[in-house]
Amino acid sequence: EPEVTQTPSHQVTQMGQEVILRCVPISNHLYFYWYRQILGQKVEFLVSFYNNEISEKSEIFDDQFSVERPDGSNFTLKIRSTKLEDSAMYFCASSSPPGGGTQETQYFGPGTRLLVL
Amino acid sequence: GENVEQHPSTLSVQEGDSAVIKCTYSDSASNYFPWYKQELGKRPQLIIDIRSNVGEKKDQRIAVTLNKTAKHFSLHITETQPEDSAVYFCAAGESWEYGNKLVFGAGTILRVKS
């Protein structure tokens, strides 16, 4: 069964550094998402992406964050200047094309644990 | 925006008993309600979902009910087993042509004692 994959699984960085988190969504999916989960807390929506542009973003997703689909398979989240409070688990998710009756079902990747020191 | 409340925060049951987790949502535009199971350090895994045109859905030992008028939905697990122990998250979302942002509840830690 196809799965969403993410790299790296863990990333440690210094405050102020840039990080890029990578995701490979399920191959025929068209909708892509990033969520984050601070340790012990709920999963929070960051951004959704469709047709090569951001379709929705949360207040968390400020100018320090950006997303990109550089090729036909990868979906990346960039944090330009990391802060201590960016430490969290970052999950990528994808969902299928519309019309199949399952557009809403989001499949999550295994996550990247980001630690900002 | 949407707000999802989830109760209880922790739930301990004896193996074989039933477990019920309840969620309420605030935005009447939400039309999709998934439940995810998350084991420690792992990805959230979808276990069941329901759309707003359906009142109840069942999959083996798991069922979800939705009351649109009251804006609440519940997860029911029957004949619980130790492997059901995990954190369960409910979520609500509004599907539209450009995607479906999910708003999650705070989670319920379910412990099944053998």
PDB file of C-alpha atoms in Angstrom:
ATOM      1  CA  GLU A   1       0.000   0.000   0.000  1.00  0.00           C
ATOM      2  CA  PRO A   2       1.480   3.383  -0.969  1.00  0.00           C
ATOM      3  CA  GLU A   3       2.496   5.671   1.895  1.00  0.00           C
ATOM      4  CA  VAL A   4       3.584   9.238   2.382  1.00  0.00           C
ATOM      5  CA  THR A   5       7.305   9.409   3.173  1.00  0.00           C
ATOM      6  CA  GLN A   6       9.282  12.176   4.864  1.00  0.00           C
ATOM      7  CA  THR A   7      12.954  12.990   5.285  1.00  0.00           C
ATOM      8  CA  PRO A   8      14.794  13.471   7.476  1.00  0.00           C
ATOM      9  CA  SER A   9      13.195  11.666  10.402  1.00  0.00           C
ATOM     10  CA  HIS A  10      15.062  13.926  12.846  1.00  0.00           C
ATOM     11  CA  GLN A  11      16.666  17.327  12.377  1.00  0.00           C
ATOM     12  CA  VAL A  12      18.608  19.337  14.926  1.00  0.00           C
ATOM     13  CA  THR A  13      19.407  22.934  14.046  1.00  0.00           C
ATOM     14  CA  GLN A  14      20.610  26.137  15.631  1.00  0.00           C
ATOM     15  CA  MET A  15      18.225  29.025  16.143  1.00  0.00           C
ATOM     16  CA  GLY A  16      18.259  31.320  13.132  1.00  0.00           C
ATOM     17  CA  GLN A  17      19.237  28.605  10.675  1.00  0.00           C
ATOM     18  CA  GLU A  18      17.163  27.574   7.690  1.00  0.00           C
ATOM     19  CA  VAL A  19      15.716  24.083   7.473  1.00  0.00           C
ATOM     20  CA  ILE A  20      13.995  22.262   4.652  1.00  0.00           C
ATOM     21  CA  LEU A  21      11.722  19.351   5.418  1.00  0.00           C
ATOM     22  CA  ARG A  22      10.947  17.001   2.580  1.00  0.00           C
ATOM     23  CA  CYS A  23       7.924  14.917   1.776  1.00  0.00           C
ATOM     24  CA  VAL A  24       6.986  12.524  -0.997  1.00  0.00           C
ATOM     25  CA  PRO A  25       3.191  12.346  -1.148  1.00  0.00           C
ATOM     26  CA  ILE A  26       1.277   9.367  -2.508  1.00  0.00           C
ATOM     27  CA  SER A  27       1.831   9.428  -6.247  1.00  0.00           C
ATOM     28  CA  ASN A  28      -1.638  10.182  -7.645  1.00  0.00           C
ATOM     29  CA  HIS A  29      -2.617  12.608  -4.905  1.00  0.00           C
ATOM     30  CA  LEU A  30      -3.200  16.245  -5.747  1.00  0.00           C
ATOM     31  CA  TYR A  31      -3.725  17.872  -2.362  1.00  0.00           C
ATOM     32  CA  PHE A  32      -0.829  18.343   0.022  1.00  0.00           C
ATOM     33  CA  TYR A  33      -0.669  19.537   3.599  1.00  0.00           C
ATOM     34  CA  TRP A  34       1.735  20.323   6.395  1.00  0.00           C
ATOM     35  CA  TYR A  35       0.777  19.987  10.037  1.00  0.00           C
ATOM     36  CA  ARG A  36       2.835  20.263  13.159  1.00  0.00           C
ATOM     37  CA  GLN A  37       2.552  18.721  16.602  1.00  0.00           C
ATOM     38  CA  ILE A  38       4.361  20.192  19.560  1.00  0.00           C
ATOM     39  CA  LEU A  39       5.278  17.454  22.023  1.00  0.00           C
ATOM     40  CA  GLY A  40       2.229  16.281  23.935  1.00  0.00           C
ATOM     41  CA  GLN A  41      -0.154  18.618  22.143  1.00  0.00           C
ATOM     42  CA  LYS A  42      -2.681  18.400  19.350  1.00  0.00           C
ATOM     43  CA  VAL A  43      -1.934  18.308  15.655  1.00  0.00           C
ATOM     44  CA  GLU A  44      -2.138  21.809  14.140  1.00  0.00           C
ATOM     45  CA  PHE A  45      -2.763  22.730  10.511  1.00  0.00           C
ATOM     46  CA  LEU A  46      -0.082  24.830   8.832  1.00  0.00           C
ATOM     47  CA  VAL A  47      -0.843  24.955   5.111  1.00  0.00           C
ATOM     48  CA  SER A  48      -2.625  23.257   2.237  1.00  0.00           C
ATOM     49  CA  PHE A  49      -1.358  23.224  -1.352  1.00  0.00           C
ATOM     50  CA  TYR A  50      -3.172  22.453  -4.584  1.00  0.00           C
ATOM     51  CA  ASN A  51      -2.471  23.122  -8.232  1.00  0.00           C
ATOM     52  CA  ASN A  52       0.947  24.531  -7.424  1.00  0.00           C
ATOM     53  CA  GLU A  53      -0.226  27.150  -5.028  1.00  0.00           C
ATOM     54  CA  ILE A  54      -1.173  27.598  -1.404  1.00  0.00           C
ATOM     55  CA  SER A  55      -4.925  27.141  -0.979  1.00  0.00           C
ATOM     56  CA  GLU A  56      -5.116  27.873   2.731  1.00  0.00           C
ATOM     57  CA  LYS A  57      -2.744  28.682   5.568  1.00  0.00           C
ATOM     58  CA  SER A  58      -2.981  29.172   9.319  1.00  0.00           C
ATOM     59  CA  GLU A  59      -1.761  32.038  11.482  1.00  0.00           C
ATOM     60  CA  ILE A  60       1.238  29.890  12.395  1.00  0.00           C
ATOM     61  CA  PHE A  61       2.351  29.890   8.748  1.00  0.00           C
ATOM     62  CA  ASP A  62       3.970  33.323   8.732  1.00  0.00           C
ATOM     63  CA  ASP A  63       6.592  34.806   6.417  1.00  0.00           C
ATOM     64  CA  GLN A  64       9.248  32.498   7.850  1.00  0.00           C
ATOM     65  CA  PHE A  65       7.532  29.506   6.276  1.00  0.00           C
ATOM     66  CA  SER A  66       7.254  28.568   2.637  1.00  0.00           C
ATOM     67  CA  VAL A  67       6.245  25.501   0.671  1.00  0.00           C
ATOM     68  CA  GLU A  68       7.232  24.271  -2.723  1.00  0.00           C
ATOM     69  CA  ARG A  69       6.638  21.402  -5.083  1.00  0.00           C
ATOM     70  CA  PRO A  70       9.956  21.536  -6.942  1.00  0.00           C
ATOM     71  CA  ASP A  71       9.249  18.517  -9.132  1.00  0.00           C
ATOM     72  CA  GLY A  72       6.531  15.973  -9.737  1.00  0.00           C
ATOM     73  CA  SER A  73       7.126  14.031  -6.564  1.00  0.00           C
ATOM     74  CA  ASN A  74       8.510  16.154  -3.719  1.00  0.00           C
ATOM     75  CA  PHE A  75       6.728  18.620  -1.474  1.00  0.00           C
ATOM     76  CA  THR A  76       8.900  20.726   0.831  1.00  0.00           C
ATOM     77  CA  LEU A  77       8.446  22.950   3.850  1.00  0.00           C
ATOM     78  CA  LYS A  78      11.102  25.592   4.438  1.00  0.00           C
ATOM     79  CA  ILE A  79      11.582  27.520   7.642  1.00  0.00           C
ATOM     80  CA  ARG A  80      13.879  30.436   6.866  1.00  0.00           C
ATOM     81  CA  SER A  81      15.078  31.450  10.320  1.00  0.00           C
ATOM     82  CA  THR A  82      14.164  28.884  12.929  1.00  0.00           C
ATOM     83  CA  LYS A  83      13.056  29.851  16.424  1.00  0.00           C
ATOM     84  CA  LEU A  84      13.068  27.757  19.585  1.00  0.00           C
ATOM     85  CA  GLU A  85       9.278  27.521  19.408  1.00  0.00           C
ATOM     86  CA  ASP A  86       9.471  25.866  15.988  1.00  0.00           C
ATOM     87  CA  SER A  87      10.599  22.683  17.735  1.00  0.00           C
ATOM     88  CA  ALA A  88       7.915  20.142  16.950  1.00  0.00           C
ATOM     89  CA  MET A  89       7.047  17.104  14.892  1.00  0.00           C
ATOM     90  CA  TYR A  90       6.126  18.155  11.355  1.00  0.00           C
ATOM     91  CA  PHE A  91       3.763  15.924   9.430  1.00  0.00           C
ATOM     92  CA  CYS A  92       3.121  16.000   5.729  1.00  0.00           C
ATOM     93  CA  ALA A  93      -0.202  14.653   4.444  1.00  0.00           C
ATOM     94  CA  SER A  94      -1.761  14.123   1.062  1.00  0.00           C
ATOM     95  CA  SER A  95      -5.191  13.343  -0.281  1.00  0.00           C
ATOM     96  CA  SER A  96      -6.572  12.026  -3.515  1.00  0.00           C
ATOM     97  CA  PRO A  97      -7.972  13.760  -6.573  1.00  0.00           C
ATOM     98  CA  PRO A  98     -11.568  15.015  -6.447  1.00  0.00           C
ATOM     99  CA  GLY A  99     -14.392  12.957  -7.854  1.00  0.00           C
ATOM    100  CA  GLY A 100     -13.332   9.680  -6.347  1.00  0.00           C
ATOM    101  CA  GLY A 101     -15.446  10.146  -3.249  1.00  0.00           C
ATOM    102  CA  THR A 102     -12.412  10.115  -0.967  1.00  0.00           C
ATOM    103  CA  GLN A 103     -10.939  13.533  -1.552  1.00  0.00           C
ATOM    104  CA  GLU A 104     -11.057  14.343   2.102  1.00  0.00           C
ATOM    105  CA  THR A 105      -9.129  11.347   3.375  1.00  0.00           C
ATOM    106  CA  GLN A 106      -5.702  12.571   4.363  1.00  0.00           C
ATOM    107  CA  TYR A 107      -2.818  10.163   4.732  1.00  0.00           C
ATOM    108  CA  PHE A 108      -0.027  11.258   7.008  1.00  0.00           C
ATOM    109  CA  GLY A 109       3.687  10.712   6.681  1.00  0.00           C
ATOM    110  CA  PRO A 110       5.825   9.480   9.592  1.00  0.00           C
ATOM    111  CA  GLY A 111       6.918  12.991  10.502  1.00  0.00           C
ATOM    112  CA  THR A 112      10.148  14.924  10.933  1.00  0.00           C
ATOM    113  CA  ARG A 113      11.086  15.745  14.496  1.00  0.00           C
ATOM    114  CA  LEU A 114      12.670  19.200  14.461  1.00  0.00           C
ATOM    115  CA  LEU A 115      14.675  20.393  17.426  1.00  0.00           C
ATOM    116  CA  VAL A 116      15.847  24.009  17.452  1.00  0.00           C
ATOM    117  CA  LEU A 117      18.622  24.776  19.927  1.00  0.00           C
TER     118      LEU A 117
ATOM    119  CA  GLY B   1     -12.717  29.571  12.650  1.00  0.00           C
ATOM    120  CA  GLU B   2     -13.409  25.999  13.596  1.00  0.00           C
ATOM    121  CA  ASN B   3     -12.814  24.801  17.139  1.00  0.00           C
ATOM    122  CA  VAL B   4     -12.924  21.149  18.162  1.00  0.00           C
ATOM    123  CA  GLU B   5     -13.293  20.039  21.768  1.00  0.00           C
ATOM    124  CA  GLN B   6     -12.575  16.428  22.733  1.00  0.00           C
ATOM    125  CA  HIS B   7     -13.425  14.507  25.896  1.00  0.00           C
ATOM    126  CA  PRO B   8     -12.219  12.771  27.942  1.00  0.00           C
ATOM    127  CA  SER B   9      -8.523  13.557  27.882  1.00  0.00           C
ATOM    128  CA  THR B  10      -7.711  10.123  29.307  1.00  0.00           C
ATOM    129  CA  LEU B  11      -9.766   6.967  29.398  1.00  0.00           C
ATOM    130  CA  SER B  12      -8.932   3.670  31.068  1.00  0.00           C
ATOM    131  CA  VAL B  13     -11.028   0.616  30.333  1.00  0.00           C
ATOM    132  CA  GLN B  14     -10.775  -3.071  31.061  1.00  0.00           C
ATOM    133  CA  GLU B  15     -10.050  -5.336  28.138  1.00  0.00           C
ATOM    134  CA  GLY B  16     -13.306  -6.366  26.514  1.00  0.00           C
ATOM    135  CA  ASP B  17     -15.198  -3.266  27.642  1.00  0.00           C
ATOM    136  CA  SER B  18     -16.361  -0.495  25.338  1.00  0.00           C
ATOM    137  CA  ALA B  19     -14.765   2.929  25.013  1.00  0.00           C
ATOM    138  CA  VAL B  20     -16.496   6.112  23.908  1.00  0.00           C
ATOM    139  CA  ILE B  21     -14.772   9.357  22.980  1.00  0.00           C
ATOM    140  CA  LYS B  22     -16.771  12.482  22.238  1.00  0.00           C
ATOM    141  CA  CYS B  23     -16.052  15.588  20.195  1.00  0.00           C
ATOM    142  CA  THR B  24     -17.901  18.800  19.526  1.00  0.00           C
ATOM    143  CA  TYR B  25     -17.242  21.265  16.737  1.00  0.00           C
ATOM    144  CA  SER B  26     -18.241  24.867  16.253  1.00  0.00           C
ATOM    145  CA  ASP B  27     -18.407  25.523  12.499  1.00  0.00           C
ATOM    146  CA  SER B  28     -21.596  24.292  10.872  1.00  0.00           C
ATOM    147  CA  ALA B  29     -19.795  24.373   7.504  1.00  0.00           C
ATOM    148  CA  SER B  30     -17.620  21.413   8.543  1.00  0.00           C
ATOM    149  CA  ASN B  31     -18.663  18.359   6.596  1.00  0.00           C
ATOM    150  CA  TYR B  32     -15.961  15.779   7.180  1.00  0.00           C
ATOM    151  CA  PHE B  33     -15.028  14.146  10.492  1.00  0.00           C
ATOM    152  CA  PRO B  34     -12.128  11.699  10.655  1.00  0.00           C
ATOM    153  CA  TRP B  35     -10.710   9.870  13.644  1.00  0.00           C
ATOM    154  CA  TYR B  36      -7.003   9.160  13.874  1.00  0.00           C
ATOM    155  CA  LYS B  37      -5.103   6.764  16.118  1.00  0.00           C
ATOM    156  CA  GLN B  38      -1.568   7.722  17.044  1.00  0.00           C
ATOM    157  CA  GLU B  39       0.842   5.389  18.769  1.00  0.00           C
ATOM    158  CA  LEU B  40       3.826   6.847  20.564  1.00  0.00           C
ATOM    159  CA  GLY B  41       6.256   8.471  18.138  1.00  0.00           C
ATOM    160  CA  LYS B  42       4.320   7.377  15.061  1.00  0.00           C
ATOM    161  CA  ARG B  43       2.183   8.996  12.405  1.00  0.00           C
ATOM    162  CA  PRO B  44      -1.550   9.537  12.907  1.00  0.00           C
ATOM    163  CA  GLN B  45      -3.394   6.668  11.247  1.00  0.00           C
ATOM    164  CA  LEU B  46      -6.933   7.122   9.972  1.00  0.00           C
ATOM    165  CA  ILE B  47      -9.225   4.569  11.600  1.00  0.00           C
ATOM    166  CA  ILE B  48     -12.623   5.756  10.479  1.00  0.00           C
ATOM    167  CA  ASP B  49     -14.257   8.839   9.044  1.00  0.00           C
ATOM    168  CA  ILE B  50     -17.751  10.114   8.445  1.00  0.00           C
ATOM    169  CA  ARG B  51     -19.204  12.686   6.129  1.00  0.00           C
ATOM    170  CA  SER B  52     -22.000  15.025   7.072  1.00  0.00           C
ATOM    171  CA  ASN B  53     -24.593  13.294   4.915  1.00  0.00           C
ATOM    172  CA  VAL B  54     -24.316  10.176   7.085  1.00  0.00           C
ATOM    173  CA  GLY B  55     -25.378   9.733  10.718  1.00  0.00           C
ATOM    174  CA  GLU B  56     -23.484   6.597  11.599  1.00  0.00           C
ATOM    175  CA  LYS B  57     -20.732   4.418  10.190  1.00  0.00           C
ATOM    176  CA  LYS B  58     -19.338   1.145  11.442  1.00  0.00           C
ATOM    177  CA  ASP B  59     -16.215  -0.848  10.675  1.00  0.00           C
ATOM    178  CA  GLN B  60     -15.901  -4.043  12.700  1.00  0.00           C
ATOM    179  CA  ARG B  61     -15.333  -2.992  16.333  1.00  0.00           C
ATOM    180  CA  ILE B  62     -15.244   0.724  15.559  1.00  0.00           C
ATOM    181  CA  ALA B  63     -18.204   2.994  14.947  1.00  0.00           C
ATOM    182  CA  VAL B  64     -18.680   6.718  14.625  1.00  0.00           C
ATOM    183  CA  THR B  65     -21.893   8.674  15.101  1.00  0.00           C
ATOM    184  CA  LEU B  66     -22.586  12.231  14.002  1.00  0.00           C
ATOM    185  CA  ASN B  67     -25.243  14.627  15.220  1.00  0.00           C
ATOM    186  CA  LYS B  68     -25.135  17.645  12.919  1.00  0.00           C
ATOM    187  CA  THR B  69     -27.794  19.548  14.801  1.00  0.00           C
ATOM    188  CA  ALA B  70     -25.901  19.348  18.067  1.00  0.00           C
ATOM    189  CA  LYS B  71     -22.535  19.561  16.301  1.00  0.00           C
ATOM    190  CA  HIS B  72     -21.061  16.544  17.994  1.00  0.00           C
ATOM    191  CA  PHE B  73     -19.627  13.231  16.928  1.00  0.00           C
ATOM    192  CA  SER B  74     -18.419  10.228  18.853  1.00  0.00           C
ATOM    193  CA  LEU B  75     -16.096   7.275  18.450  1.00  0.00           C
ATOM    194  CA  HIS B  76     -17.190   3.932  19.854  1.00  0.00           C
ATOM    195  CA  ILE B  77     -14.790   1.033  20.249  1.00  0.00           C
ATOM    196  CA  THR B  78     -16.306  -2.261  21.369  1.00  0.00           C
ATOM    197  CA  GLU B  79     -14.534  -5.307  22.796  1.00  0.00           C
ATOM    198  CA  THR B  80     -11.395  -3.295  23.454  1.00  0.00           C
ATOM    199  CA  GLN B  81      -8.026  -5.004  23.232  1.00  0.00           C
ATOM    200  CA  PRO B  82      -4.616  -3.979  24.644  1.00  0.00           C
ATOM    201  CA  GLU B  83      -3.479  -3.024  21.135  1.00  0.00           C
ATOM    202  CA  ASP B  84      -6.203  -0.366  21.064  1.00  0.00           C
ATOM    203  CA  SER B  85      -4.139   1.574  23.610  1.00  0.00           C
ATOM    204  CA  ALA B  86      -3.032   4.797  21.896  1.00  0.00           C
ATOM    205  CA  VAL B  87      -3.921   8.457  21.571  1.00  0.00           C
ATOM    206  CA  TYR B  88      -7.074   9.087  19.553  1.00  0.00           C
ATOM    207  CA  PHE B  89      -7.710  12.390  17.805  1.00  0.00           C
ATOM    208  CA  CYS B  90     -10.932  13.577  16.306  1.00  0.00           C
ATOM    209  CA  ALA B  91     -10.884  16.245  13.613  1.00  0.00           C
ATOM    210  CA  ALA B  92     -13.303  18.357  11.621  1.00  0.00           C
ATOM    211  CA  GLY B  93     -12.891  19.820   8.186  1.00  0.00           C
ATOM    212  CA  GLU B  94     -14.742  21.580   5.414  1.00  0.00           C
ATOM    213  CA  SER B  95     -14.069  20.056   2.029  1.00  0.00           C
ATOM    214  CA  TRP B  96     -13.919  22.426  -0.873  1.00  0.00           C
ATOM    215  CA  GLU B  97     -12.389  22.223  -4.311  1.00  0.00           C
ATOM    216  CA  TYR B  98      -8.982  23.400  -3.122  1.00  0.00           C
ATOM    217  CA  GLY B  99      -8.573  21.046  -0.217  1.00  0.00           C
ATOM    218  CA  ASN B 100      -9.680  20.286   3.297  1.00  0.00           C
ATOM    219  CA  LYS B 101      -7.967  21.818   6.311  1.00  0.00           C
ATOM    220  CA  LEU B 102      -8.430  19.584   9.357  1.00  0.00           C
ATOM    221  CA  VAL B 103      -8.842  21.036  12.837  1.00  0.00           C
ATOM    222  CA  PHE B 104      -7.943  18.489  15.488  1.00  0.00           C
ATOM    223  CA  GLY B 105      -9.160  17.914  18.998  1.00  0.00           C
ATOM    224  CA  ALA B 106      -6.707  17.743  21.871  1.00  0.00           C
ATOM    225  CA  GLY B 107      -6.625  13.943  21.896  1.00  0.00           C
ATOM    226  CA  THR B 108      -7.701  11.156  24.224  1.00  0.00           C
ATOM    227  CA  ILE B 109      -5.191   8.770  25.755  1.00  0.00           C
ATOM    228  CA  LEU B 110      -6.889   5.379  25.790  1.00  0.00           C
ATOM    229  CA  ARG B 111      -5.458   2.694  28.059  1.00  0.00           C
ATOM    230  CA  VAL B 112      -6.848  -0.794  27.807  1.00  0.00           C
ATOM    231  CA  LYS B 113      -5.945  -2.849  30.842  1.00  0.00           C
ATOM    232  CA  SER B 114      -5.602  -6.600  30.453  1.00  0.00           C
TER     233      SER B 114
END
